[in-house]
Structures are given as C-alpha cells and as structure tokens.
mmCIF file of C-alpha atoms and ligand atoms in Angstrom:
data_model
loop_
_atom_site.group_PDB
_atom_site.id
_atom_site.type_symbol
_atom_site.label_atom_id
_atom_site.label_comp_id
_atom_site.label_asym_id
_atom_site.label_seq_id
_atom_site.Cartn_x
_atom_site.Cartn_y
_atom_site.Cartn_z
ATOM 1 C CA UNK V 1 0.000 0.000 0.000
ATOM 2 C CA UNK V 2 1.432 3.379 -1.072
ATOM 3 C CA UNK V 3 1.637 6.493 1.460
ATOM 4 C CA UNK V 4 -1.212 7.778 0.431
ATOM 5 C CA UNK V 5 -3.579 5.430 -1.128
ATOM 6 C CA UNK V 6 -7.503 5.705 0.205
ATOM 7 C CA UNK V 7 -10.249 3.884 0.161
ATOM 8 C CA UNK V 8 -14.128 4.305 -0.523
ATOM 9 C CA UNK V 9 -17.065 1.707 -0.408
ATOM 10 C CA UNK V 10 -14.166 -0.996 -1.089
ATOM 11 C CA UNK V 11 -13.133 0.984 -3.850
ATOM 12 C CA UNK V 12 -9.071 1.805 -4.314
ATOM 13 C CA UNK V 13 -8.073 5.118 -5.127
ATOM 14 C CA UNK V 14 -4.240 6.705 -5.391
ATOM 15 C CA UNK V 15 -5.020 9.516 -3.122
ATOM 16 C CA UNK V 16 -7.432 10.771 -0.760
ATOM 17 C CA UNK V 17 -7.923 13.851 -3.587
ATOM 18 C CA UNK V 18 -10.635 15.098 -6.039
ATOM 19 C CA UNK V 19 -12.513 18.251 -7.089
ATOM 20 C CA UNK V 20 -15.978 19.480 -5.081
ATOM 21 C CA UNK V 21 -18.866 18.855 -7.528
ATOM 22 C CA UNK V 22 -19.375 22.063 -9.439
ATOM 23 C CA UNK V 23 -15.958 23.467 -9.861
ATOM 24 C CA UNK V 24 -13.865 22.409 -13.304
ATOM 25 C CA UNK V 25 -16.249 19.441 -14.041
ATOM 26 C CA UNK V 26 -19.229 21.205 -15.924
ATOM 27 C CA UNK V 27 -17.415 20.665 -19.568
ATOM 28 C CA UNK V 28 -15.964 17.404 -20.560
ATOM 29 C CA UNK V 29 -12.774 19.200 -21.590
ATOM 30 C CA UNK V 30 -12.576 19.941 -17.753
ATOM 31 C CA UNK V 31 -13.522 16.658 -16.710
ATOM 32 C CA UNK V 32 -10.552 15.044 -18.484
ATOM 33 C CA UNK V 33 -8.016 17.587 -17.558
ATOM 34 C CA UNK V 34 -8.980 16.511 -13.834
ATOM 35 C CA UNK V 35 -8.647 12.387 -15.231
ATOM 36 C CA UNK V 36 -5.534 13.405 -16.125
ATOM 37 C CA UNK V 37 -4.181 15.210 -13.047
ATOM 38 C CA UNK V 38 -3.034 13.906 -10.042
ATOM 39 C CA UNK V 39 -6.603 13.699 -8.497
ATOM 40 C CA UNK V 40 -7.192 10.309 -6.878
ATOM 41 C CA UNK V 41 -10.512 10.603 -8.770
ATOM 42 C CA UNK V 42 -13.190 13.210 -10.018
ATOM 43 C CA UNK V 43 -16.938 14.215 -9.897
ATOM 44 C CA UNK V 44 -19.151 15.810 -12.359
ATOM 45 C CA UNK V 45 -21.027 18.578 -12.003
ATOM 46 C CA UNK V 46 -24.477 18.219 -10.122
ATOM 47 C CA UNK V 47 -27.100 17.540 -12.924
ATOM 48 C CA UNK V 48 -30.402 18.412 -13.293
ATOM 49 C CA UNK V 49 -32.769 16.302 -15.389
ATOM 50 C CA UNK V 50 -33.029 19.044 -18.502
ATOM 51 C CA UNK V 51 -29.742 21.348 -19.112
ATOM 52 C CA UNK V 52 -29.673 24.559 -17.018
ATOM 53 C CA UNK V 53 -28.349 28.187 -17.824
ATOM 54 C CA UNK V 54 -28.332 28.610 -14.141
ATOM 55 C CA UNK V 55 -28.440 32.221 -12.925
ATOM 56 C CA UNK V 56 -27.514 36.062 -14.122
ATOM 57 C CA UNK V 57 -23.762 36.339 -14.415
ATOM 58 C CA UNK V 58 -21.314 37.520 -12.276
ATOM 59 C CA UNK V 59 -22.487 34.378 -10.469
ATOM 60 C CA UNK V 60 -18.788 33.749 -8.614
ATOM 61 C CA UNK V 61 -16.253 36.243 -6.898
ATOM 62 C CA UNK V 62 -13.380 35.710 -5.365
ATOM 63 C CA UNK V 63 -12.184 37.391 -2.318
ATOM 64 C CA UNK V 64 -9.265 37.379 -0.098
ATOM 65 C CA UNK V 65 -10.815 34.524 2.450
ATOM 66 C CA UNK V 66 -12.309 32.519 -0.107
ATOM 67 C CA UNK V 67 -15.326 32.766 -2.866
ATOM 68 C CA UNK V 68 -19.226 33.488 -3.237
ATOM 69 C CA UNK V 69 -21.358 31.960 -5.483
ATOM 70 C CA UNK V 70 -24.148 31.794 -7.024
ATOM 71 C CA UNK V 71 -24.300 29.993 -9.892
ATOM 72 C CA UNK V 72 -27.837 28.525 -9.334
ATOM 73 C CA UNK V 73 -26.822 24.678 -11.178
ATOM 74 C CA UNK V 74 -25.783 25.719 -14.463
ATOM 75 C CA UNK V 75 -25.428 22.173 -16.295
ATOM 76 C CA UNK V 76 -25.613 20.241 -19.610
ATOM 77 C CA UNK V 77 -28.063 17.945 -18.177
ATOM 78 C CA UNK V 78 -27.394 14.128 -16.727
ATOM 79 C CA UNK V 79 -27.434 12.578 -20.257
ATOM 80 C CA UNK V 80 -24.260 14.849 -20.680
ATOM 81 C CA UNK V 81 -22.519 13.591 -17.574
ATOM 82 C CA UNK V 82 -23.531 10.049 -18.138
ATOM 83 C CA UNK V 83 -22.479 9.793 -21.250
ATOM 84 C CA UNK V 84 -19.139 11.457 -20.006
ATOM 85 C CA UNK V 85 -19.068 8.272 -16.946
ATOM 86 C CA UNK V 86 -20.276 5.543 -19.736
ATOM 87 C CA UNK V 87 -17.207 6.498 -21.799
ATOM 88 C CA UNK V 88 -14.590 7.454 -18.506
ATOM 89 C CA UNK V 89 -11.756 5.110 -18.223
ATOM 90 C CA UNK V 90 -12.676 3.673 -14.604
ATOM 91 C CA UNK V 91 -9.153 1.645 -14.436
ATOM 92 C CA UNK V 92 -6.924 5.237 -14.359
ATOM 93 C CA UNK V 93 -9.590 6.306 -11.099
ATOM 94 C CA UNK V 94 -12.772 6.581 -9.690
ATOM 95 C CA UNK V 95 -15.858 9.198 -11.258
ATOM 96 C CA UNK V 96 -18.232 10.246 -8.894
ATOM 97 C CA UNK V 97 -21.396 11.610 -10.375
ATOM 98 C CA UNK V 98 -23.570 13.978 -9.035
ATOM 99 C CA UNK V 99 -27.001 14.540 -8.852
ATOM 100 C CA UNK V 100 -29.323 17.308 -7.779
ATOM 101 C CA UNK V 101 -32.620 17.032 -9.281
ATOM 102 C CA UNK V 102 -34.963 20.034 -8.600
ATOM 103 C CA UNK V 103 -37.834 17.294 -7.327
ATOM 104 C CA UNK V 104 -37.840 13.757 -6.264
ATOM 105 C CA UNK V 105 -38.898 12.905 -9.017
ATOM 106 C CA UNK V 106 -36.183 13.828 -11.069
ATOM 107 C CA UNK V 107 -33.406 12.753 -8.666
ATOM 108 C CA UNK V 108 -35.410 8.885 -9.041
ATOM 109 C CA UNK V 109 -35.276 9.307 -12.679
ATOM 110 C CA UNK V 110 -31.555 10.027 -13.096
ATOM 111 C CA UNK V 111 -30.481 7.719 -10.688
ATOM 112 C CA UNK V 112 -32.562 4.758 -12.165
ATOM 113 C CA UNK V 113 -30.671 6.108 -15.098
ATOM 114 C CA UNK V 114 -27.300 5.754 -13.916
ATOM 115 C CA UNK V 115 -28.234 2.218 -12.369
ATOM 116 C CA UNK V 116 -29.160 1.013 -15.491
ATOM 117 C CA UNK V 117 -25.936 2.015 -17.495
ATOM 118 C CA UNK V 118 -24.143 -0.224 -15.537
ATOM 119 C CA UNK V 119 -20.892 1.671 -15.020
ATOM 120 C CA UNK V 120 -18.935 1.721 -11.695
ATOM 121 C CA UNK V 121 -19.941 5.382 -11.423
ATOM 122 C CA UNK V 122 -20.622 6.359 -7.560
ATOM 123 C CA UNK V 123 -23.319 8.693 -7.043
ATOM 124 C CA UNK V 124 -23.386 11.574 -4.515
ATOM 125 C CA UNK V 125 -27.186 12.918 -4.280
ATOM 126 C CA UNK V 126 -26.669 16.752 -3.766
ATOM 127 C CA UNK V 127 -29.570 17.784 -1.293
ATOM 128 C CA UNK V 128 -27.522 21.406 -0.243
ATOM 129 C CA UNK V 129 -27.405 23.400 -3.336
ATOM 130 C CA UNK V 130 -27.935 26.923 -1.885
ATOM 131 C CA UNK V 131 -28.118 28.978 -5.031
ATOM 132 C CA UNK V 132 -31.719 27.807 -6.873
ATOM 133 C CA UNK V 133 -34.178 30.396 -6.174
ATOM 134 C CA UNK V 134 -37.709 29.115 -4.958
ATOM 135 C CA UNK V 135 -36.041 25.641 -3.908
ATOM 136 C CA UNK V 136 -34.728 25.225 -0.309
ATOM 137 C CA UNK V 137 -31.726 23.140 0.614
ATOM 138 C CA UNK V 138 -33.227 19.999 1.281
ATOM 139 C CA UNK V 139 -30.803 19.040 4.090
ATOM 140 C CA UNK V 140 -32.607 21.651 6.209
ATOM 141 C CA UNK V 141 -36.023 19.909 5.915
ATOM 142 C CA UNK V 142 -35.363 17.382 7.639
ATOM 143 C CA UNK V 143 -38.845 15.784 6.688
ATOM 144 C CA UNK V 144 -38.180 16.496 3.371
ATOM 145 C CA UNK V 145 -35.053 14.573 3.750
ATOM 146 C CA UNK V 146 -36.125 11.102 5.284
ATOM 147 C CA UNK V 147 -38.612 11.074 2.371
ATOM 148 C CA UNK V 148 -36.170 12.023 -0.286
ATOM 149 C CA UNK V 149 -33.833 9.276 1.327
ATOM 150 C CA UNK V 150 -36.417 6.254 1.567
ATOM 151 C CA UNK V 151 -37.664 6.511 -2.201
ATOM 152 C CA UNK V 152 -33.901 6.546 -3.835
ATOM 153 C CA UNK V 153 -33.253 3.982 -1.396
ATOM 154 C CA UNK V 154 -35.788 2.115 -2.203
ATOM 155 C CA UNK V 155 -35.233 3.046 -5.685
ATOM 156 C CA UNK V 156 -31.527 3.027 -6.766
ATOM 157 C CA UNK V 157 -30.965 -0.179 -4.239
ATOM 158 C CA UNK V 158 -27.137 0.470 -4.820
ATOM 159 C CA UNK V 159 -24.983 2.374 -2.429
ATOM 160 C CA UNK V 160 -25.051 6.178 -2.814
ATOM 161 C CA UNK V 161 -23.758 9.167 -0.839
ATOM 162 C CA UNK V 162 -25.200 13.011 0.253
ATOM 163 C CA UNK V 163 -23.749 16.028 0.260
ATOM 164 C CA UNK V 164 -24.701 17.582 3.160
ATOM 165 C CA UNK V 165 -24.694 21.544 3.823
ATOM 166 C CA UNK V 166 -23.149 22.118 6.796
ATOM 167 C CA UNK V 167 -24.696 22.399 10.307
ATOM 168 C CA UNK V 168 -24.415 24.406 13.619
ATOM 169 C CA UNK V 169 -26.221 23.127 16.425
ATOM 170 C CA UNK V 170 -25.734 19.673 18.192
ATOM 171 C CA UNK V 171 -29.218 19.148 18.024
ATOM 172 C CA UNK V 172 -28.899 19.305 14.215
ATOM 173 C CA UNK V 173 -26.099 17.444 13.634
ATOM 174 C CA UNK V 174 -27.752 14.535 16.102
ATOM 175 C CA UNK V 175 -30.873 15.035 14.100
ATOM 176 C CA UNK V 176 -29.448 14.876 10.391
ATOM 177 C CA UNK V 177 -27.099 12.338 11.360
ATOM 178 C CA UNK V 178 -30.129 9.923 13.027
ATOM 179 C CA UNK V 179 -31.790 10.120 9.775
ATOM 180 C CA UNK V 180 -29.342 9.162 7.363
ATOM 181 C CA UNK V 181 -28.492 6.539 9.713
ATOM 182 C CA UNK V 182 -31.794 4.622 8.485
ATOM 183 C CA UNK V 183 -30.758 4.440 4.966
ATOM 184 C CA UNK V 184 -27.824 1.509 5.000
ATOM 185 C CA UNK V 185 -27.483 2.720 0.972
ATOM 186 C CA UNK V 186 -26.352 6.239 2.087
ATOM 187 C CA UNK V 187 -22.765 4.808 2.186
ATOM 188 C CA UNK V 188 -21.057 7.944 2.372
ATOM 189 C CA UNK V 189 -21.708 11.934 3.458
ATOM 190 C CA UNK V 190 -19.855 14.841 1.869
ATOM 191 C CA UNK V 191 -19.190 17.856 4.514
ATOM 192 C CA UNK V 192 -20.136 20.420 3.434
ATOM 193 C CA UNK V 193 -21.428 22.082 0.951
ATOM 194 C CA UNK V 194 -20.882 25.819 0.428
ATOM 195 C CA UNK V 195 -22.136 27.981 3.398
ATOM 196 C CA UNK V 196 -25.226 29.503 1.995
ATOM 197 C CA UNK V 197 -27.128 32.670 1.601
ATOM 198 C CA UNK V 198 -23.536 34.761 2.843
ATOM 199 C CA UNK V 199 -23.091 38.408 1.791
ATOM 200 C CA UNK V 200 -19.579 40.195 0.568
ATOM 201 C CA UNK V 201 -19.785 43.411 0.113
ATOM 202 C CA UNK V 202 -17.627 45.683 -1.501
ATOM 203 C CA UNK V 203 -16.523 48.570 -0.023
ATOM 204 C CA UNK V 204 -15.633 51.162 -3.064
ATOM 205 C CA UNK V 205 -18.324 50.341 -4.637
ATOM 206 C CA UNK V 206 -20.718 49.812 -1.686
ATOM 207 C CA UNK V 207 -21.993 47.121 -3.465
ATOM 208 C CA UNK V 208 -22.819 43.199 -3.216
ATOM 209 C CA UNK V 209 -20.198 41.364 -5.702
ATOM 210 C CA UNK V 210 -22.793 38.506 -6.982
ATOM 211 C CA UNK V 211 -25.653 39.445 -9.355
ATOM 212 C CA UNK V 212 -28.080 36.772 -8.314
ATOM 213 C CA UNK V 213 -30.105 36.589 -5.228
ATOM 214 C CA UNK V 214 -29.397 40.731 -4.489
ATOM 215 C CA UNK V 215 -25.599 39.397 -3.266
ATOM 216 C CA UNK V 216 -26.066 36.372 -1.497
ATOM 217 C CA UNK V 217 -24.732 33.267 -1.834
ATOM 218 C CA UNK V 218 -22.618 30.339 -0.793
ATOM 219 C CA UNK V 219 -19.230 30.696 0.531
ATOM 220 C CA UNK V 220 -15.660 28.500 0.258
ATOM 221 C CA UNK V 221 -12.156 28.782 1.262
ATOM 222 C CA UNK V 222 -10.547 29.991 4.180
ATOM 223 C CA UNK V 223 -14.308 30.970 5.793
ATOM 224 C CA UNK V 224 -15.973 27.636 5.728
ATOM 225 C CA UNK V 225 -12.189 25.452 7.282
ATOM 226 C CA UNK V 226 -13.721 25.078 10.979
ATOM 227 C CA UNK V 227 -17.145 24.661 10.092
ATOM 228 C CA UNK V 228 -16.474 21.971 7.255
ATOM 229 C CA UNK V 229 -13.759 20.259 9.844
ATOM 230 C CA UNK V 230 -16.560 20.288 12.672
ATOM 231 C CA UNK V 231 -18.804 18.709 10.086
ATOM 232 C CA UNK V 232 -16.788 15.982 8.872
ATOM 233 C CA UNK V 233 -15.585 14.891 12.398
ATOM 234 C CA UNK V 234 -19.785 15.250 13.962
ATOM 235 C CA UNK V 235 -21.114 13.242 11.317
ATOM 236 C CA UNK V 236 -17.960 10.426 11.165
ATOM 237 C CA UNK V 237 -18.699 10.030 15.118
ATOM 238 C CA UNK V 238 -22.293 9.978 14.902
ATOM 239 C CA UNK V 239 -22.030 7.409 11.655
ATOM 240 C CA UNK V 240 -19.991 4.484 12.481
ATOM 241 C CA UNK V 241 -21.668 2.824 9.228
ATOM 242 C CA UNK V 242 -20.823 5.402 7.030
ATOM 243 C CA UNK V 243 -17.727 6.867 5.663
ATOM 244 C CA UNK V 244 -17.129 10.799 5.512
ATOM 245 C CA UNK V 245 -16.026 12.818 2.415
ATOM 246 C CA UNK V 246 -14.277 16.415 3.799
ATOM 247 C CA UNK V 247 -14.690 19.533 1.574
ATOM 248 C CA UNK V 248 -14.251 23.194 2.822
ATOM 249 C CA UNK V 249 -11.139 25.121 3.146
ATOM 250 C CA UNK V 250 -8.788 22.908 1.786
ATOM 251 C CA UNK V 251 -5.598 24.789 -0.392
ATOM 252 C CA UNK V 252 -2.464 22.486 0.857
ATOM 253 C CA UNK V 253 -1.670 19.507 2.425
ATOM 254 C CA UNK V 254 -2.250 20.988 6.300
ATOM 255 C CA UNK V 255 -5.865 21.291 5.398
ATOM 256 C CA UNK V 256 -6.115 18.084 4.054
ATOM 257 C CA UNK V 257 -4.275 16.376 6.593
ATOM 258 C CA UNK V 258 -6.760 18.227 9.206
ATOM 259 C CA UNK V 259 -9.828 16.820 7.541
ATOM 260 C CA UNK V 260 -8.644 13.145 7.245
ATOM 261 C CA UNK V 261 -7.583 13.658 10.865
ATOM 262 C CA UNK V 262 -11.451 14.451 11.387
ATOM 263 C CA UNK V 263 -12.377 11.672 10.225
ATOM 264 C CA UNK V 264 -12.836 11.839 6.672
ATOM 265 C CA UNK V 265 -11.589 9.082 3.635
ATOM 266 C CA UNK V 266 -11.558 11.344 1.069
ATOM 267 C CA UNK V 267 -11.160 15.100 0.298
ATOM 268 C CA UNK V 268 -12.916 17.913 -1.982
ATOM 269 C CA UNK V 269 -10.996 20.898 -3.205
ATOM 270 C CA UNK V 270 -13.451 23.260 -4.133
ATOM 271 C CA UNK V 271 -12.193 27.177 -4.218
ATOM 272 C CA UNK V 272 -8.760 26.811 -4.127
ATOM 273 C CA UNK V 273 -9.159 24.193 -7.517
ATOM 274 C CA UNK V 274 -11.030 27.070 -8.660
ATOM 275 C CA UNK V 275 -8.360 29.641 -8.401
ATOM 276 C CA UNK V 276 -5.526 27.702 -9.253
ATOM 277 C CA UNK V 277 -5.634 24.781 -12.255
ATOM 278 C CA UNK V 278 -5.733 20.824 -12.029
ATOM 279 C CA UNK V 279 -2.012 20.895 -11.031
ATOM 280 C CA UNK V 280 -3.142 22.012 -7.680
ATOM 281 C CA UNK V 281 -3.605 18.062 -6.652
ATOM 282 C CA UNK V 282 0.130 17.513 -7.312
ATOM 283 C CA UNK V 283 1.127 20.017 -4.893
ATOM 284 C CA UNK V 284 -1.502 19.114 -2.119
ATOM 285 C CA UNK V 285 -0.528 15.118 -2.359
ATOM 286 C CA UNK V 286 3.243 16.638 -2.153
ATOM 287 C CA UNK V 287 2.470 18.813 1.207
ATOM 288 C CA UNK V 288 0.130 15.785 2.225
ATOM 289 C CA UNK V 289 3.491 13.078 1.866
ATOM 290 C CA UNK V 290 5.856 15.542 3.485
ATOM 291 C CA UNK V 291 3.768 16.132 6.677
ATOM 292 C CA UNK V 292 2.895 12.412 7.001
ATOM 293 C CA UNK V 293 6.617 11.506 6.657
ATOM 294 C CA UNK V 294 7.633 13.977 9.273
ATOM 295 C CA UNK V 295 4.867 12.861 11.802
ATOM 296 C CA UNK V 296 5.990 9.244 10.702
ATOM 297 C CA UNK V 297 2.349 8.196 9.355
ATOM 298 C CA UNK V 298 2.728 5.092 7.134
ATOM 299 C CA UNK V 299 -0.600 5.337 5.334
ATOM 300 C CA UNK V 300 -3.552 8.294 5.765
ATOM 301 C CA UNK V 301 -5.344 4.469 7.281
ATOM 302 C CA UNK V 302 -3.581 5.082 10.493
ATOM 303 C CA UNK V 303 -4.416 8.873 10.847
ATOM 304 C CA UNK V 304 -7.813 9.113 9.816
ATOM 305 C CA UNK V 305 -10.203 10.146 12.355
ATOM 306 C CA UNK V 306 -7.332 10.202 15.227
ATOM 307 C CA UNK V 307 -8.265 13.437 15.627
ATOM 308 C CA UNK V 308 -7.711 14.134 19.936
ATOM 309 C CA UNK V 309 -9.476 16.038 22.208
ATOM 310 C CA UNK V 310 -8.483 17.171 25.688
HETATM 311 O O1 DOR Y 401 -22.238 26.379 -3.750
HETATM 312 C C1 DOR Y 401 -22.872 25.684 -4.545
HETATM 313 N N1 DOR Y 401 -23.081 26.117 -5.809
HETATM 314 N N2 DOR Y 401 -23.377 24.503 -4.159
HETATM 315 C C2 DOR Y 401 -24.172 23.742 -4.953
HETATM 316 O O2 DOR Y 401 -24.631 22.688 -4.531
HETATM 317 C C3 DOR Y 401 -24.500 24.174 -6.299
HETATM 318 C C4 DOR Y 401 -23.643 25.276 -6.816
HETATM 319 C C5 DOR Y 401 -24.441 26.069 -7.838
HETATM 320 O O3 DOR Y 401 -24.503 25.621 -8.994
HETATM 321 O O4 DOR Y 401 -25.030 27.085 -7.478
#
C-alpha cells in the first residue's frame, strides 16, 4: 500500500484527492483535464434532469478569504454527464457523479438512469445546493429529507452518498445524522457544501459582488475550514456505518491532513481548484506526503479520524 492510497465503499483510489462537484467538471474538456491530473478521482457537475443556464452572471467572486457563489446549477443535463461516466476510463480512477434534481422525481429518474448504465460510477445525491431560487436546501427539511432518502433507497438499491450543507447546532447534527443513519445505501456523506445565503460586500463600490439573489450566496475557502472540519468529524462520530467525504477550506496539504484527521476518507478541493488549475492536486498530495513523513504516518489508514481532544 502506497503512502497515500484511500479507500471508498471498497473501492481503491491513489489519493485521498478530487474536485468538489461544481468546480472544473461542468465541460468534458474539464472533466478530463482533472482524469488526467493527479486527483485520486473526479466528480461531475451536479445535474439536473433538462440542461440549465443557471443564474444572471457575475455568479462567482473571489475574495481574499475565499469565494461566493451563485451559480444557481448551471449544467448540460445528466445525459451529458452520463455519457461522459459511460465512456470514462474507470481503471486510471474513480468518477463520482452527481445529482441534484430540482424534485424527487427527477433525482429517481436520473439515478434509475445511472443504475441502469451499468458503469462503476458512484453517485453523490446533492440535497444542499444553496443557489436555486424558490427551492430550499433539502438538508434543512429534515422531513423532506427522510422522504427524499427512503424513495432513492428504495429506488436506486445500490450504495449512494449526500452532500450535506453544513450544520451548527448539536441538536442538528444529532438530528441529520439519526436520519441518514436509516438508509444503509447512504454509504457515504460529503461535509459540506458551500455555506449559503452569505453576503460580501464591496466597499468602493458599496456594493454586493454577486448578481443573483441581491448578493447572497454560498461561501468556500478559508471561511468555511472550521465549520467543514466540525462537520466531517460530527457526522464520522455519529455514523460508524458510514464513511465521511471532507470539503471546505482545503488549499495544501495541512488542510487536508486536518480533515482526514477528522475523520474523513476522502477530500474535496473546491475554491482553491477554482483559483488555481488541475495541477493544484500535485502540490496538495506533495504537502500531504511531506507532513505524514515527518509525523511518521505510514498510510492516511492510520491517521484518519485520530483526531484528539483534551
Ligand atoms: O455552492 C454551490 N453552488 N453549491 C451547490 O450545490 C451548487 C452550486 C451552484 O450551482 O449554485
């Protein structure tokens, strides 16, 4: 086993690395640059049934802490994506596709579809996209989630994972985390999505810095770090069945290190992919190595979710 090999639902992959849904994986030009990097594996954007414009550009900022955005699911549609996973080379890594269908009914329909395509494609269900005005993240209804949860269960009938927004009260995390625990199928959870419905404003201009939504929208980087690590390491104690994907914050190996230390198996880089190019993943599996070696960690196996408290 290699320094830095990881593992998912019995699945092998070279590294613990890949994109967040939604950021260089809308295009298939994009998708194959990231099959080509150093990425343990990759995940396409999260699809809608029909192919979606998404919302009034600009739709994404950067600032000096991180990003907004609001890009409201702009997507090609899931035939797109799975024609991109029927054709993806599974033996070079692992695709993850992802879904976020605007009803239940859709997210049935285009998992049923990747089911039937038979591919080794692993689905993460999106139920905390932020940014689609007149739809609610589903992750905060928790009603609305149970129900979503038992129908692709019952379904899909393969294993599946959620991406989860994240979460800020005990009694939330206990409450998410008892629900999910119901569905055996929801093999893995992705912490977190983007914080939602934030506001940057610019000073010169005294202005918001996102067109959609009068400014607000979901924040990454720097900002989301303690909130995505708290998330990760609630949800990996509270699911001893489950395994924990970690996304938020993470631009070089010390962030990644911290989320597998919270428990997680595998690790989203979101903004920082954004701002920099696929090479990013060779540099953050450098930084990983270096900081293992110097601790004297033989394989991410023995560090993950060694996290201690005082
Ligand atoms: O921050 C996000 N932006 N999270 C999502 O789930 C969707 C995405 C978008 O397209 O707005």
């Amino acid at each position: 086993m290699s320094l830095l090999s990881a593992s998912l639902l019995g699945i092998k992959f070279a590294n613990p690395l890949l994109n967040a849904s939604g950021v260089h994986c809308r295009y298939t030009d994009e998708l194959d640059a990231l099959a080509a990097s150093a990425a343990g594996s990759l995940i396409t954007k999260s699809c809608t049934l029909l192919e979606r414009e998404g919302n009034p550009e600009p739709r994404y900022a950067a600032t000096a802490l991180g990003s907004i955005n609001s890009m409201g699911l702009p997507n090609q549609g899931y035939a797109y994506y799975l024609d991109y996973a029927r054709r993806h080379n599974y033996a070079t890594k692992p695709l993850f596709f992802s879904v976020a269908g605007l009803s239940l009914e859709d997210n049935l329909t285009m998992m049923a579809a990747v089911r039937d395509a038979y591919i080794p494609a692993i689905v993460e269900l999106n139920l905390s996209c932020p940014n689609v005005p007149g739809k609610p993240q589903i992750a905060y209804d928790f009603e609305a989630m149970d129900r979503m949860l038992a129908a692709v269960s019952a379904e899909y009938a393969l294993p599946f994972g959620v991406k989860m927004p994240p979460y800020f009260d005990i009694a939330h995390f206990d409450a998410a985390a008892a629900i999910l625990n119901k569905y055996p199928l929801v093999a893995f959870v992705t912490c977190i999505n983007s914080i939602g419905n934030a506001l940057v404003i610019d000073i010169e201009n005294e202005s918001v810095v996102i067109k959609p939504k009068d400014g607000f929208g979901g924040i990454g980087g720097d900002y989301v770090l303690p909130t995505a690590l708290a998330n990760v390491n609630a949800f990996y104690r509270r699911c001893p069945d489950k395994q924990v994907i970690g996304c938020g914050g993470v631009r070089s190996g010390e962030q990644v290190f911290m989320h597998l230390l919270a428990g997680a198996s595998l690790v989203q880089v979101g903004t920082a992919l954004h701002e920099d190019s696929p090479r990013i993943f060779a540099r953050l599996n450098r930084e990983l190595s270096a900081i293992m070696e110097r601790k004297g960690y033989r394989s991410i196996e023995a560090l993950r979710g060694k996290l201690k408290t005082l």
